Coordinates of C-alpha atoms in Angstrom, one line a residue:
M29 CA 21.0 -18.6 -11.7
A30 CA 20.2 -16.7 -15.0
Q31 CA 22.2 -16.8 -17.6
I32 CA 23.1 -13.1 -19.4
I33 CA 24.3 -13.4 -22.6
Q34 CA 26.0 -10.0 -24.0
S35 CA 27.8 -9.8 -27.9
N36 CA 29.6 -7.6 -26.1
T37 CA 32.2 -8.5 -23.0
T38 CA 34.9 -6.2 -22.9
P39 CA 34.2 -4.0 -19.4
I40 CA 33.5 -1.0 -18.6
D41 CA 35.7 0.8 -16.8
K42 CA 34.4 3.3 -13.8
V43 CA 35.3 7.1 -14.4
E44 CA 35.1 9.9 -12.2
V45 CA 31.3 11.9 -13.0
D46 CA 31.1 14.8 -11.6
T47 CA 27.7 16.8 -9.9
I48 CA 26.1 18.4 -12.6
T49 CA 26.4 15.2 -14.6
V50 CA 24.7 13.5 -11.6
D51 CA 22.4 16.4 -11.8
I52 CA 21.3 16.1 -15.4
V53 CA 21.3 11.7 -15.6
E54 CA 19.7 11.8 -12.4
N55 CA 16.6 14.1 -13.1
A56 CA 16.6 12.2 -16.9
L57 CA 15.7 9.2 -15.0
R58 CA 12.8 10.6 -12.3
N59 CA 11.3 11.6 -15.5
A60 CA 11.8 8.2 -17.1
R61 CA 10.0 6.9 -14.2
Y62 CA 7.1 9.3 -13.8
E63 CA 6.8 8.7 -18.7
M64 CA 6.0 5.7 -16.9
D65 CA 3.1 6.2 -15.4
A66 CA 2.3 8.3 -18.4
V67 CA 2.5 5.8 -21.1
L68 CA 1.0 3.1 -18.2
F69 CA -2.7 5.4 -18.0
R70 CA -2.5 6.9 -21.6
T71 CA -3.1 3.2 -23.0
A72 CA -4.4 1.0 -20.0
M73 CA -8.6 -0.6 -19.7
S74 CA -8.9 -1.7 -16.4
P75 CA -9.9 1.2 -14.0
G76 CA -8.1 0.4 -10.9
I77 CA -4.3 0.8 -13.0
R78 CA -5.6 3.5 -15.3
E79 CA -7.6 5.7 -12.7
Q80 CA -6.1 4.9 -9.2
H81 CA -2.3 4.1 -10.7
D82 CA -2.4 0.6 -8.9
E83 CA 0.7 -0.5 -10.3
F84 CA 5.1 0.6 -9.2
P85 CA 7.9 1.0 -11.7
L86 CA 11.2 1.0 -11.2
I87 CA 14.4 1.0 -13.3
A88 CA 18.1 -0.2 -12.1
N89 CA 21.5 -1.1 -13.1
P90 CA 22.6 -4.4 -14.1
E91 CA 22.9 -6.0 -11.4
G92 CA 19.2 -5.5 -10.7
K93 CA 19.6 -2.7 -8.2
M94 CA 16.5 0.1 -8.0
V95 CA 18.0 3.3 -8.7
V96 CA 14.6 5.4 -9.5
G97 CA 10.6 3.7 -8.8
Q98 CA 9.0 2.4 -5.5
F99 CA 8.6 -0.9 -4.5
G100 CA 12.2 -1.4 -3.9
S101 CA 13.9 -3.9 -5.9
F102 CA 12.7 -7.2 -6.6
I103 CA 15.0 -7.9 -10.3
G104 CA 17.7 -9.4 -8.0
G105 CA 15.9 -12.4 -6.4
F106 CA 14.1 -12.7 -10.5
L107 CA 18.1 -13.5 -11.5
D108 CA 18.3 -15.8 -8.6
N109 CA 15.5 -17.9 -8.9
Y110 CA 15.0 -17.5 -13.3
S111 CA 17.5 -20.7 -14.2
G112 CA 17.4 -20.1 -18.1
T113 CA 19.2 -16.8 -20.6
V114 CA 18.2 -14.1 -20.4
E115 CA 19.0 -11.5 -24.0
E116 CA 18.5 -8.9 -26.0
G117 CA 14.7 -8.3 -26.9
D118 CA 13.7 -10.5 -23.7
V119 CA 10.8 -9.6 -21.7
F120 CA 9.8 -11.8 -19.0
L121 CA 6.6 -12.0 -16.8
T122 CA 5.6 -13.6 -13.8
S123 CA 2.7 -13.3 -11.5
D124 CA 3.9 -16.1 -8.8
P125 CA 4.8 -14.6 -5.8
Y126 CA 6.7 -18.2 -4.6
S127 CA 9.0 -17.5 -7.2
C128 CA 10.6 -13.8 -6.3
D129 CA 10.7 -14.3 -3.0
G130 CA 7.5 -12.6 -2.4
A131 CA 9.1 -9.8 -4.8
I132 CA 5.0 -9.4 -5.9
S133 CA 3.2 -10.7 -2.6
H134 CA 0.0 -12.0 -4.6
A135 CA -1.9 -13.7 -7.7
N136 CA -3.2 -10.3 -9.4
D137 CA 0.2 -8.4 -9.2
W138 CA 1.7 -9.3 -13.0
L139 CA 5.1 -8.2 -13.1
V140 CA 6.9 -7.7 -15.8
L141 CA 11.0 -7.0 -16.0
M142 CA 12.9 -6.5 -19.3
P143 CA 16.9 -5.9 -19.3
I144 CA 18.4 -2.6 -21.3
Y145 CA 20.7 -3.3 -23.9
F146 CA 23.3 -0.4 -25.2
D147 CA 26.2 -1.5 -28.1
G148 CA 25.9 -4.7 -27.5
R149 CA 26.1 -4.8 -22.8
I150 CA 23.2 -4.9 -20.4
V151 CA 23.5 -1.7 -18.4
G152 CA 20.3 -2.0 -16.8
W153 CA 16.9 -2.9 -15.9
A154 CA 13.2 -1.9 -16.4
A155 CA 10.5 -3.2 -14.1
M156 CA 7.0 -3.0 -13.6
F157 CA 3.6 -4.9 -11.6
G158 CA 0.1 -3.9 -12.6
H159 CA -2.3 -5.0 -10.1
M160 CA -4.8 -7.0 -13.3
T161 CA -9.0 -6.5 -11.8
D162 CA -9.1 -10.7 -12.3
V163 CA -6.6 -13.3 -12.8
G164 CA -9.1 -15.9 -12.1
G165 CA -10.4 -18.4 -9.3
K166 CA -12.9 -19.3 -7.2
V167 CA -14.9 -15.5 -7.0
P168 CA -14.5 -12.2 -9.3
G169 CA -11.8 -9.7 -8.5
S170 CA -9.6 -13.1 -7.4
L171 CA -9.2 -11.9 -4.0
P172 CA -11.3 -14.6 -2.5
T173 CA -11.5 -14.5 1.7
D174 CA -12.0 -18.0 2.3
A175 CA -8.9 -18.9 0.7
E176 CA -7.1 -21.8 2.4
S177 CA -4.6 -22.3 -1.0
I178 CA -2.9 -19.4 -3.3
H179 CA -4.4 -22.0 -6.0
E180 CA -7.9 -20.9 -5.0
E181 CA -6.4 -17.1 -6.0
G182 CA -6.3 -17.2 -10.1
V183 CA -3.5 -18.5 -13.1
I184 CA -0.1 -18.4 -11.1
V185 CA 2.2 -17.6 -14.1
P186 CA 5.7 -18.4 -13.1
P187 CA 8.5 -16.8 -15.2
I188 CA 8.3 -17.2 -18.7
K189 CA 9.7 -15.3 -21.8
L190 CA 6.9 -13.0 -22.8
Y191 CA 8.7 -12.2 -25.5
N192 CA 11.8 -14.0 -26.9
K193 CA 14.8 -11.8 -28.7
G194 CA 11.3 -9.5 -29.4
V195 CA 8.9 -12.1 -31.0
L196 CA 6.0 -12.6 -28.9
N197 CA 5.0 -15.6 -26.8
D198 CA 1.4 -16.1 -27.8
E199 CA 0.3 -19.3 -27.3
T200 CA 1.5 -19.3 -23.8
L201 CA -0.7 -15.6 -23.5
R202 CA -3.8 -17.0 -24.4
L203 CA -2.8 -20.1 -22.3
I204 CA -2.5 -17.9 -19.4
L205 CA -5.8 -15.2 -20.7
N206 CA -7.6 -17.9 -20.9
Q207 CA -8.0 -18.3 -17.5
V208 CA -9.0 -14.5 -16.8
R209 CA -12.5 -13.1 -17.0
M210 CA -11.6 -10.2 -17.9
P211 CA -8.6 -11.0 -21.3
Q212 CA -9.4 -8.1 -23.2
W213 CA -8.4 -6.0 -20.8
N214 CA -5.3 -8.0 -18.8
R215 CA -4.2 -8.1 -22.4
S216 CA -4.3 -4.5 -22.5
D217 CA -3.1 -3.7 -19.5
L218 CA -0.2 -6.2 -20.0
N219 CA 0.5 -4.4 -23.5
A220 CA 0.6 -1.2 -21.4
I221 CA 2.6 -2.3 -19.0
V222 CA 5.3 -3.6 -21.6
A223 CA 4.7 -0.1 -23.8
A224 CA 5.8 1.7 -20.1
C225 CA 9.0 -0.8 -19.4
R226 CA 10.5 -0.1 -23.6
T227 CA 9.9 3.3 -23.3
A228 CA 12.1 3.7 -20.0
G229 CA 14.3 1.6 -22.3
R230 CA 14.8 3.9 -24.5
R231 CA 15.3 6.8 -22.3
V232 CA 18.4 4.4 -20.8
A233 CA 19.3 3.8 -24.0
E234 CA 19.6 8.2 -25.2
L235 CA 21.7 8.6 -21.5
C236 CA 23.8 6.2 -23.1
S237 CA 24.1 7.2 -26.0
R238 CA 24.6 11.0 -24.9
F239 CA 26.9 10.3 -22.1
G240 CA 28.9 6.7 -23.1
A241 CA 28.3 4.1 -21.1
S242 CA 30.9 4.7 -18.8
T243 CA 29.2 8.0 -17.2
Y244 CA 25.9 6.6 -17.4
L245 CA 26.9 3.5 -14.7
S246 CA 29.2 5.3 -12.5
V247 CA 26.8 8.1 -11.6
L248 CA 23.6 5.1 -11.4
D249 CA 27.4 4.0 -9.0
A250 CA 27.2 7.3 -7.6
L251 CA 23.7 7.6 -6.5
L252 CA 24.0 4.3 -4.7
E253 CA 26.8 5.7 -3.2
R254 CA 25.4 8.6 -2.1
N255 CA 22.2 7.3 -0.7
Y256 CA 23.9 4.7 1.3
R257 CA 26.1 7.5 2.9
A258 CA 22.8 10.1 3.8
M259 CA 21.2 6.8 5.3
E260 CA 23.9 6.2 7.3
Q261 CA 24.5 9.4 8.6
L262 CA 20.4 9.4 9.3
I263 CA 20.7 5.5 10.8
A264 CA 23.7 6.4 13.4
T265 CA 21.8 9.9 14.4
T266 CA 18.3 8.0 15.1
I267 CA 19.0 4.3 15.9
S268 CA 20.1 3.7 19.5
E269 CA 22.2 0.2 19.8
D270 CA 19.1 0.0 22.2
P271 CA 16.5 -2.3 21.1
I272 CA 12.8 -1.4 21.0
S273 CA 9.6 -2.8 20.0
F274 CA 6.2 -2.6 18.9
T275 CA 3.3 -4.0 17.9
D276 CA 0.0 -3.8 15.7
Y277 CA -2.6 -6.3 15.2
I278 CA -4.9 -7.1 11.7
D279 CA -7.8 -7.2 12.9
D280 CA -9.5 -10.4 11.4
D281 CA -8.3 -13.7 8.5
G282 CA -11.9 -13.6 7.1
M283 CA -12.5 -16.2 8.5
G284 CA -13.9 -15.5 12.1
Y285 CA -9.8 -15.4 14.0
G286 CA -7.8 -13.0 14.9
P287 CA -6.4 -10.7 15.7
Y288 CA -3.1 -11.7 14.2
K289 CA 0.0 -10.1 15.6
I290 CA 2.7 -7.9 14.4
S291 CA 5.7 -7.1 16.4
C292 CA 9.4 -5.9 15.1
T293 CA 12.2 -5.5 17.5
M294 CA 14.5 -2.5 16.0
W295 CA 18.3 -1.6 17.2
R296 CA 21.9 -0.2 15.8
E297 CA 25.2 -2.7 15.4
N298 CA 27.4 -0.7 14.3
N299 CA 26.4 1.6 11.0
K300 CA 23.7 -1.1 10.5
V301 CA 20.4 -1.0 11.5
V302 CA 18.4 -4.2 12.2
L303 CA 14.8 -5.4 12.6
D304 CA 13.5 -8.6 14.3
F305 CA 9.9 -10.0 13.2
K306 CA 10.7 -12.1 15.9
G307 CA 7.4 -12.5 17.7
T308 CA 4.5 -11.8 14.8
D309 CA 2.1 -14.6 14.8
S310 CA 2.5 -17.4 12.9
Q311 CA 1.0 -17.8 9.2
S312 CA -2.9 -17.5 9.1
L313 CA -5.0 -20.0 7.3
G314 CA -6.9 -18.0 6.2
P315 CA -5.1 -15.5 2.9
I316 CA -4.0 -12.3 4.8
N317 CA -0.4 -13.5 4.9
F318 CA 2.1 -11.5 2.9
Y319 CA 5.0 -12.8 1.6
L320 CA 6.7 -9.7 3.2
N321 CA 10.2 -10.0 0.5
E322 CA 13.5 -8.7 2.5
N323 CA 14.4 -6.2 0.4
M324 CA 10.9 -4.6 -0.5
F325 CA 10.7 -4.1 3.8
K326 CA 14.1 -2.3 3.7
M327 CA 12.9 0.7 0.7
F328 CA 10.3 0.5 2.7
F329 CA 12.0 1.5 6.2
G330 CA 14.2 3.8 4.1
I331 CA 11.3 5.6 2.6
Y332 CA 10.2 5.8 6.4
M333 CA 13.3 7.2 6.8
I334 CA 13.8 9.9 4.5
M335 CA 10.3 10.9 4.2
V336 CA 10.2 12.3 8.4
F337 CA 13.9 13.0 8.5
D338 CA 15.4 14.4 5.1
P339 CA 12.9 14.4 2.4
Q340 CA 15.4 16.1 -0.3
I341 CA 17.2 12.4 -0.6
L342 CA 16.7 10.6 -3.6
W343 CA 16.1 7.1 -1.8
N344 CA 17.0 3.7 -4.8
D345 CA 18.2 0.1 -3.2
G346 CA 22.3 1.9 -2.5
F347 CA 21.1 1.7 1.2
Y348 CA 20.3 -1.5 1.6
P349 CA 23.5 -2.7 3.0
L350 CA 23.2 -0.9 5.8
V351 CA 19.5 -2.5 6.8
E352 CA 19.1 -6.3 7.6
V353 CA 15.5 -7.7 8.3
R354 CA 15.0 -11.2 10.2
I355 CA 11.6 -12.6 9.0
P356 CA 11.0 -15.9 11.1
E357 CA 10.3 -18.6 8.8
R358 CA 6.4 -20.2 8.5
S359 CA 5.3 -16.3 9.9
L360 CA 2.3 -14.4 9.1
L361 CA 4.9 -12.6 7.0
K362 CA 7.0 -15.1 5.8
P363 CA 4.0 -18.0 5.1
A364 CA 5.4 -21.5 3.8
Y365 CA 3.5 -22.2 0.0
P366 CA 0.7 -23.2 -0.5
A367 CA -0.5 -20.1 1.9
A368 CA -3.1 -18.1 0.4
L369 CA -2.5 -14.8 -0.7
S370 CA -4.6 -12.8 -1.7
C371 CA -5.9 -10.4 1.2
R372 CA -2.1 -9.3 1.9
T373 CA -2.5 -5.6 1.6
H374 CA -3.8 -5.2 5.5
A375 CA -0.7 -6.3 6.2
L376 CA 1.0 -4.6 3.6
G377 CA -0.6 -1.0 4.9
R378 CA 0.0 -2.0 8.9
I379 CA 3.7 -2.7 8.1
F380 CA 4.3 1.3 7.9
D381 CA 2.4 1.7 11.6
V382 CA 4.3 -0.8 12.7
L383 CA 7.4 0.8 11.2
G384 CA 6.2 4.5 12.0
G385 CA 5.3 3.0 16.0
L386 CA 8.9 1.9 15.8
L387 CA 11.4 5.7 14.7
G388 CA 9.1 7.8 16.5
Q389 CA 9.5 5.9 20.2
R390 CA 12.5 8.1 21.1
Q391 CA 11.5 11.2 19.4
P392 CA 8.5 11.4 20.0
E393 CA 8.6 15.1 18.1
F394 CA 8.8 12.8 14.9
L395 CA 7.1 9.8 16.1
N396 CA 3.3 9.5 13.7
A397 CA -0.3 8.3 14.9
A398 CA -1.5 5.4 12.8
G399 CA -3.0 5.9 9.6
F400 CA -5.0 4.5 6.7
S401 CA -2.8 1.7 6.4
S402 CA -4.0 -0.2 3.9
S403 CA -5.7 -0.5 0.6
P404 CA -9.2 -1.8 1.0
H405 CA -11.4 -3.2 -1.6
L406 CA -14.8 -3.4 -3.5
M407 CA -15.5 -5.7 -5.8
Y408 CA -18.9 -6.1 -7.7
S409 CA -19.3 -7.8 -10.7
G410 CA -22.5 -9.5 -12.4
R411 CA -24.4 -8.8 -16.1
N412 CA -26.3 -6.3 -17.1
S413 CA -30.2 -6.5 -18.9
K414 CA -28.2 -7.2 -22.1
G415 CA -26.4 -10.1 -20.4
E416 CA -23.5 -8.6 -20.6
W417 CA -20.5 -9.3 -17.9
F418 CA -19.8 -6.2 -15.8
Q419 CA -16.6 -6.1 -13.3
L420 CA -15.6 -3.6 -11.0
Y421 CA -12.2 -3.1 -8.7
Q422 CA -11.9 -0.1 -6.8
I423 CA -9.7 0.9 -4.1
G424 CA -11.3 3.1 -0.7
F425 CA -9.5 5.9 0.7
G426 CA -9.2 6.9 4.6
G427 CA -7.8 9.0 6.4
I428 CA -4.2 10.2 7.1
P429 CA -2.3 10.2 10.9
G430 CA -2.2 13.6 12.7
R431 CA 1.9 13.6 12.2
P432 CA 4.8 16.1 13.8
F433 CA 4.1 19.0 11.0
G434 CA 0.1 19.3 10.6
D435 CA -3.5 17.7 9.9
G436 CA -3.6 14.2 8.2
P437 CA -4.9 15.0 4.4
D438 CA -9.3 13.6 4.9
G439 CA -10.3 10.7 2.6
H440 CA -6.4 9.7 1.0
S441 CA -5.0 6.9 -0.1
L442 CA -2.3 5.0 1.8
W443 CA 0.0 5.6 -2.0
P444 CA 1.1 8.8 -2.4
S445 CA 0.8 8.7 -6.1
F446 CA -2.9 6.6 -6.1
T447 CA -5.8 8.8 -7.1
N448 CA -9.6 8.0 -7.2
V449 CA -11.7 7.0 -9.6
P450 CA -13.8 10.1 -10.3
N451 CA -17.7 9.0 -9.9
E452 CA -18.2 10.1 -13.2
F453 CA -16.3 7.4 -15.1
L454 CA -18.6 4.4 -12.4
E455 CA -21.8 5.8 -13.0
A456 CA -20.9 5.7 -17.0
Y457 CA -19.3 2.6 -17.3
F458 CA -20.5 0.2 -14.3
P459 CA -24.4 0.1 -13.3
L460 CA -24.6 2.2 -10.3
L461 CA -25.0 5.4 -8.8
I462 CA -23.1 7.0 -6.1
E463 CA -26.0 8.6 -4.3
R464 CA -23.0 9.6 -0.9
Y465 CA -18.9 10.7 -1.9
E466 CA -18.2 12.8 1.8
T467 CA -15.9 13.3 4.4
V468 CA -16.9 11.3 7.4
P469 CA -17.0 14.2 10.6
D470 CA -14.8 13.4 13.9
S471 CA -13.5 10.2 12.2
G472 CA -10.1 11.5 12.2
G473 CA -8.5 11.5 16.3
A474 CA -8.8 14.8 17.7
G475 CA -5.2 16.2 18.6
F476 CA -3.1 19.3 18.1
F477 CA -2.8 18.2 14.7
R478 CA -6.3 16.3 13.3
G479 CA -6.4 12.8 12.5
G480 CA -7.6 12.6 8.6
N481 CA -11.1 11.8 8.0
G482 CA -12.2 8.6 7.0
I483 CA -14.8 8.8 4.2
D484 CA -18.3 7.1 3.5
I485 CA -19.5 6.7 -0.2
A486 CA -22.7 5.4 -0.8
Y487 CA -23.1 2.8 -4.3
R488 CA -26.5 1.9 -5.0
F489 CA -26.4 -0.8 -7.4
L490 CA -28.7 -0.7 -11.1
E491 CA -28.4 -4.1 -11.5
P492 CA -28.4 -7.9 -9.3
G493 CA -25.0 -9.1 -8.9
E494 CA -22.6 -9.4 -5.9
I495 CA -20.3 -8.0 -3.9
S496 CA -16.7 -9.2 -2.3
I497 CA -16.2 -6.5 0.7
H498 CA -11.4 -6.4 1.4
D499 CA -11.2 -3.9 4.7
D500 CA -9.8 -4.0 7.8
R501 CA -9.2 -1.4 11.4
W502 CA -13.3 -2.8 12.4
F503 CA -12.0 -4.0 15.6
T504 CA -8.8 -2.6 16.4
Y505 CA -8.6 1.8 16.7
P506 CA -6.1 3.7 14.5
W507 CA -4.5 4.7 17.6
G508 CA -3.2 8.4 18.9
V509 CA -0.2 10.0 20.0
N510 CA 1.5 11.7 22.8
G511 CA -2.1 12.5 23.4
G512 CA -3.8 12.5 20.6
L513 CA -7.2 10.2 20.2
P514 CA -7.6 7.3 18.5
G515 CA -9.3 7.5 15.1
K516 CA -12.3 5.8 14.6
R517 CA -12.9 2.4 12.7
S518 CA -13.7 1.6 9.4
T519 CA -17.6 -0.2 8.7
K520 CA -20.2 -1.6 6.6
Y521 CA -23.5 -2.5 5.8
L522 CA -26.3 -2.7 4.1
I523 CA -29.2 -0.7 2.8
K524 CA -31.7 -3.1 1.2
K525 CA -34.7 -1.5 -0.8
D526 CA -37.2 -2.7 1.9
G527 CA -35.0 -0.6 4.0
T528 CA -33.4 -2.5 6.6
K529 CA -29.9 -2.4 7.0
K530 CA -27.8 -5.6 7.7
T531 CA -23.6 -4.2 9.2
L532 CA -21.2 -6.3 7.0
P533 CA -18.3 -8.2 8.0
S534 CA -15.5 -6.0 7.1
K535 CA -14.5 -9.0 4.9
C536 CA -16.8 -10.8 3.0
D537 CA -17.0 -12.3 -0.7
R538 CA -20.5 -13.8 -2.5
V539 CA -22.9 -10.5 -1.3
H540 CA -26.0 -10.8 -2.8
V541 CA -26.7 -7.8 -3.9
E542 CA -30.9 -6.5 -5.9
K543 CA -31.8 -3.9 -7.8
D544 CA -31.9 -0.5 -6.2
D545 CA -30.1 -1.9 -3.1
V546 CA -27.3 0.8 -1.2
L547 CA -24.3 -0.1 0.6
H548 CA -22.8 2.1 3.0
Y549 CA -18.4 2.2 2.8
V550 CA -17.3 3.8 5.2
T551 CA -13.3 3.6 5.7
W552 CA -11.1 4.7 8.7
G553 CA -9.6 7.4 9.9
G554 CA -6.3 8.9 11.0
G555 CA -5.0 8.9 14.8
G556 CA -4.7 12.3 16.5
W557 CA -1.3 13.9 17.6
G558 CA -0.9 15.7 20.6
D559 CA -3.4 16.8 23.3
P560 CA -6.0 17.7 22.0
L561 CA -6.9 20.7 24.5
T562 CA -4.1 23.0 22.6
R563 CA -5.5 23.3 19.0
S564 CA -6.5 26.3 18.3
P565 CA -10.5 26.5 19.4
E566 CA -11.0 29.1 16.0
L567 CA -9.5 26.8 14.2
V568 CA -12.3 23.8 16.0
A569 CA -15.1 26.4 15.2
L570 CA -13.7 26.5 11.6
E571 CA -13.7 22.6 11.2
V572 CA -17.2 22.5 12.8
K573 CA -18.4 25.0 9.8
R574 CA -16.7 23.0 7.3
G575 CA -18.2 19.7 8.0
L576 CA -14.6 17.7 9.4
V577 CA -16.2 18.2 13.2
T578 CA -19.3 18.1 14.1
K579 CA -20.5 20.5 17.8
E580 CA -20.4 17.5 19.7
G581 CA -17.7 16.4 18.4
A582 CA -15.6 20.1 19.4
Y583 CA -17.7 19.6 23.0
Q584 CA -16.1 15.8 23.7
N585 CA -12.8 16.3 22.4
Y586 CA -11.3 19.6 22.0
G587 CA -13.3 20.9 25.0
V588 CA -14.3 24.0 22.4
V589 CA -18.2 25.2 23.3
L590 CA -19.8 26.9 20.2
T591 CA -22.7 29.1 20.2
D592 CA -25.4 28.5 17.8
D593 CA -23.8 30.5 15.2
L594 CA -21.0 28.2 15.4
S595 CA -18.5 30.9 17.8
V596 CA -16.0 30.1 20.3
D597 CA -17.6 30.9 24.1
E598 CA -14.3 31.6 24.6
A599 CA -15.4 31.4 28.9
R600 CA -16.5 28.0 28.6
T601 CA -14.3 27.1 26.9
E602 CA -11.9 27.2 28.9
A603 CA -14.1 26.2 31.8
R604 CA -14.9 22.5 29.6
R605 CA -11.4 22.2 29.2
E606 CA -10.0 22.4 32.8
E607 CA -13.0 19.9 33.1
I608 CA -11.5 17.1 30.2
R609 CA -7.6 17.6 32.3
S610 CA -8.3 17.5 35.8
S611 CA -11.0 14.4 35.0
R612 CA -8.2 12.5 32.5
S613 CA -5.5 10.0 33.3
E614 CA -1.9 11.4 32.7
I615 CA -1.4 11.5 28.4
G616 CA 0.6 8.5 27.5
V617 CA 2.7 8.2 23.6
F618 CA 0.5 5.8 22.7
N619 CA -3.4 5.6 22.6
F620 CA -5.0 2.3 21.4
G621 CA -8.3 3.3 22.4
G622 CA -8.3 -0.5 25.2
T623 CA -6.2 -3.4 25.8
L624 CA -7.5 -6.5 23.1
E625 CA -9.5 -7.5 26.1
E626 CA -11.0 -5.1 26.4
L627 CA -12.0 -4.7 22.6
R628 CA -13.6 -8.1 22.9
A629 CA -16.4 -6.6 25.6
R630 CA -16.9 -3.7 24.0
C631 CA -17.3 -5.2 20.5
E632 CA -21.0 -6.8 19.4
A633 CA -21.6 -3.2 20.9
E634 CA -19.7 -0.6 18.7
T635 CA -19.6 -2.6 15.9
G636 CA -22.4 -4.9 15.6
L637 CA -20.4 -7.6 15.3
K638 CA -19.6 -10.4 17.0
P639 CA -15.5 -9.9 18.3
P640 CA -12.7 -12.0 16.5
L641 CA -12.6 -15.4 17.9
T642 CA -8.7 -15.7 18.9
P643 CA -6.3 -17.9 16.3
T644 CA -4.6 -20.8 17.3
F645 CA -1.9 -22.5 16.3
I646 CA 0.2 -25.7 15.9

């Protein structure tokens, strides 16, 4: 356990705080959290952080409980596992998931933690982690799809003092950077993360100077307590004592086996909710394991509850005592060291589909369909005509699910704060052209509220090199709900410069590309919500005109018949809808697009790929 050194050991008394002071401090902390982002984006070099915002900040109280931020508090796990001292001016770095109970979940995420001192006392923590484009390992990008151990995935940094009482540990940093392919990017991104944490530290110190440390810390207690009370009420009114369960899948492990099951059962015990992952498959030999930190999952649960039922609540760690998470050891979500973790993003994202399937079963009006539950990656690397190394890491976007209150957005990230890398940026800094960046019509599941469409990005490579692809939902469908249809699955295909077409697996490395080869990176759509036969025919016609739905899709999925000028033929539409109603079976809550056995039987005909082999576990 860490030993915290403070020159001022006088206890800080808790004081009464009024609502105006709470409001001022709360909004000041919100602004400080966004200022952390702004500092990072203006200082980092890698497009994954600078352009796509693949980073997650937080500001916590002295015990490490997150008050504002993202991804929940991982500081408690650090304090429990770090055996050294914590002193003013220290800045800590780690990228080892197994040393912090999965607070970061693969070696590409570099986590910086900084204690915030005021008047000789620790008054809080600032922390942030960002995804590094490369951390060494067997393939460029450090996310090998065939890894069987974390030691194949690049340099692993145990918890160290990057700064010791304000002094940079330069030799250790040079040793770490010597293991990576893009050391200038890593150094710049790391410095930017440190600068962001120091910015938060200054803002917290200013609040302590303005209000006094006692008032500031009492406000933090009030914010955490307010969150506890709000979540206690939400749990009492939305979670039943009777268990409900839901299962979803990771399609394959990158080594030919799958799908892998993620199962969760939820129920309420008194004022607490229990989420039990019993039934989840054992850990994979391949790198799709997701070392799920219990506090991180509590945060996922809290965000989902708040955004669905009461978006005005500021989420923080205050409600954690109300949630109990049970994850079986040596399962896909709690693998044993040194299991590979580099492709964990698919399980991480699929957790949100599982939560959606759980929380909406008893209240279908709040039920979301399955959405773009991943952050799929494309890596492209090689040497240009001048012999200079280039290396791209980019996150793909897809369709957000149809929801009780509207259509899912088209071509969006799983994470709301992520943004797309501008095509102009890509073409300016990498040897490629973006020949197509467009929505895929009909890829969003049909429904009263349509699922968001996936997108098709066509990359024309201008230099020979290698690509790696990380994706999922090519075998199972993003399911629809309440009569909504599933969204379309993802696909990746390479058109060689001689015109031949090759369908690529959803997870692959070391794919050689030549100049003028074109990769089509097609992402999946979100599932639909509600009966598509109840959607306004005029709205369907408008979306056909906008290229979001095809004329054939309108006819087959929505029962809408359009004339040559794309206006609605009302009589034929009513007849077509009645034809569909009379021929279809009873509408269920979920539409998975078929059983696993049915999907296996249709797989090669529908996808051009052989179905994955059923995993075997010891």
